[in-house]
PDB file of C-alpha atoms in Angstrom:
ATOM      1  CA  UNK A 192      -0.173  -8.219  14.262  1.00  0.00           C
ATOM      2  CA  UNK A 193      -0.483  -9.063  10.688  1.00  0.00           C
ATOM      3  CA  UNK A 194       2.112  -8.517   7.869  1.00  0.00           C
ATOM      4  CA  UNK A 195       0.887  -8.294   3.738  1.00  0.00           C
ATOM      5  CA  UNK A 196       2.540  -7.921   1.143  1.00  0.00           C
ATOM      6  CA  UNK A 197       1.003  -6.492  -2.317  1.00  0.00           C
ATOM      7  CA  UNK A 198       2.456  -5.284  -5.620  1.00  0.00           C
ATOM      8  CA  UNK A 199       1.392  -1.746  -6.579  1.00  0.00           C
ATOM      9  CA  UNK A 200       2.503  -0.838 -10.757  1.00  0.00           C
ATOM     10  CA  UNK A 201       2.803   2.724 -11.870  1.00  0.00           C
ATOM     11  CA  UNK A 202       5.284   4.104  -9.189  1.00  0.00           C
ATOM     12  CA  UNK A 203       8.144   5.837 -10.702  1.00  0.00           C
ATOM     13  CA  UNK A 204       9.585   8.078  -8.172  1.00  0.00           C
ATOM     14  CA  UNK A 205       9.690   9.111  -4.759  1.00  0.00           C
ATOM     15  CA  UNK A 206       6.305  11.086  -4.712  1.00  0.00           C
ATOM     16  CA  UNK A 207       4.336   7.830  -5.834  1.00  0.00           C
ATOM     17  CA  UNK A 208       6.007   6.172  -3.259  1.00  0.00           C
ATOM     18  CA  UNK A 209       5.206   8.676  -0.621  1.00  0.00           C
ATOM     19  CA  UNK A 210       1.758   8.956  -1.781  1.00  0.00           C
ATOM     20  CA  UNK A 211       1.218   5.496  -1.709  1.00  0.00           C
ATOM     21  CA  UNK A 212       2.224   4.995   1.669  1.00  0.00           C
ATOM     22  CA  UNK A 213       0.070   7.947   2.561  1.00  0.00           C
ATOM     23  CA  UNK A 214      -3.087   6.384   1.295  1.00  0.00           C
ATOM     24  CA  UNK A 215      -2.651   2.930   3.001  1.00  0.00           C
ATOM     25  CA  UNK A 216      -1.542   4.779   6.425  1.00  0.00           C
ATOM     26  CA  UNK A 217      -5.113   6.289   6.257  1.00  0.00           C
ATOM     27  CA  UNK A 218      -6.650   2.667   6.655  1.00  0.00           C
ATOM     28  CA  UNK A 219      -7.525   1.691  10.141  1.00  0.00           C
ATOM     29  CA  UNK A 220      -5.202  -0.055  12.026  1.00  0.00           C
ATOM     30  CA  UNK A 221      -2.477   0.100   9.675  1.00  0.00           C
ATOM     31  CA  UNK A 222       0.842   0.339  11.771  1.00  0.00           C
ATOM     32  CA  UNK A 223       3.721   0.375   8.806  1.00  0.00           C
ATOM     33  CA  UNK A 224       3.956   0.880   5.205  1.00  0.00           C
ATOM     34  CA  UNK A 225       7.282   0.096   3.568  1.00  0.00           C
ATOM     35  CA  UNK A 226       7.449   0.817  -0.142  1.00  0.00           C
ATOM     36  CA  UNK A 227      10.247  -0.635  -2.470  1.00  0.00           C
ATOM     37  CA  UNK A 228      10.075   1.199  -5.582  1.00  0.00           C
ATOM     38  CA  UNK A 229      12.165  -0.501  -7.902  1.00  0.00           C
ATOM     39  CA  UNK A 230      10.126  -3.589  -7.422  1.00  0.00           C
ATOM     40  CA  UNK A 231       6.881  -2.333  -6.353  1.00  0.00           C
ATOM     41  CA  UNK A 232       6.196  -4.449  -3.045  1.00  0.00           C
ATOM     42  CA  UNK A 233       4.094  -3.142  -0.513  1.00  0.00           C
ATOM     43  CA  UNK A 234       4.631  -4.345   2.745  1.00  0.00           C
ATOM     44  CA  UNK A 235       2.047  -3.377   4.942  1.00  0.00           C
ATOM     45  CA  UNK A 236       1.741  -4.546   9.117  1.00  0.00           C
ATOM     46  CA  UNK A 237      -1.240  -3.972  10.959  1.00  0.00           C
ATOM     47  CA  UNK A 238      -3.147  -4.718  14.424  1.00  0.00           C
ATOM     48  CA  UNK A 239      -5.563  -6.935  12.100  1.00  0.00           C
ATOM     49  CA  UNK A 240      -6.190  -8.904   8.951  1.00  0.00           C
ATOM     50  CA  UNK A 241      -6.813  -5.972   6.134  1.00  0.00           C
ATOM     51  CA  UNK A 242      -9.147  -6.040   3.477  1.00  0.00           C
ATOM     52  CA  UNK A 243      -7.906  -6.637   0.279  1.00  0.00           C
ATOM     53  CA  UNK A 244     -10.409  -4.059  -1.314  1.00  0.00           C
ATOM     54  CA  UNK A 245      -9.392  -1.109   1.348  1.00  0.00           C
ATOM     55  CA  UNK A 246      -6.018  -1.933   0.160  1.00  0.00           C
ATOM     56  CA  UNK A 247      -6.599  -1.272  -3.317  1.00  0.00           C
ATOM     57  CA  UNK A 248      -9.099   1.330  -2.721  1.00  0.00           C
ATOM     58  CA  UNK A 249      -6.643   3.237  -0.551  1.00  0.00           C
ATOM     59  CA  UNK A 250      -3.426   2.084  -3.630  1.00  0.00           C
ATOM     60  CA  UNK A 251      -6.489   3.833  -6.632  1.00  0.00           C
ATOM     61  CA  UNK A 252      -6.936   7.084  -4.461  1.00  0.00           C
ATOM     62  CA  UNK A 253      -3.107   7.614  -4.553  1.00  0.00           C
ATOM     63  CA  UNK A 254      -3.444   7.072  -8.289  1.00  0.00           C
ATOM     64  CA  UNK A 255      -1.931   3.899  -8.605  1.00  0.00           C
ATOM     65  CA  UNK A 256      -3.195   0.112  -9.104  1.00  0.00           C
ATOM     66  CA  UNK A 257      -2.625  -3.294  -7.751  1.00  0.00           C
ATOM     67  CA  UNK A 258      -1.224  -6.165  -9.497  1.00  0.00           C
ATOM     68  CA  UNK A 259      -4.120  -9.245  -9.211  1.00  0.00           C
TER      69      UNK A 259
END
C-alpha cells in the first residue's frame, strides 16, 4: 500500500473537488482519494507506487493542474 500526497490549484468548490477525485479513482489501483479544498492536498493510497504523470494526466482531464 502506498500513500501520495500532491497539490492540485484551481479547485474552488465542491464539484472540482468531486471531479478531481473522480479522475484519479479512474487510475488503476487507486484505493482512496481524499481532497482538502481549502488547501488543495491530494492524498491519494493505492495497492502500488503511482505514476506521477497518470496523476497529473488524470488531475488535467478533470480540468485542473498540479503544483510542480
Amino acid at each position: 500500500m502506498a500513500t501520495t500526497t500532491y497539490t492540485v490549484t484551481g479547485m474552488t468548490c465542491g464539484h472540482c473537488v468531486s471531479s478531481v477525485k473522480q479522475e484519479i479513482g479512474k487510475i488503476d489501483g487507486v484505493t482512496s482519494v481524499d481532497v482538502d479544498l481549502a488547501s488543495g492536498l491530494v492524498r491519494v493510497d493505492s495497492a502500488n507506487e503511482l505514476s506521477e504523470t497518470d496523476v497529473a494526466a488524470a488531475v488535467d482531464e478533470a480540468g485542473y493542474e498540479m503544483a510542480r
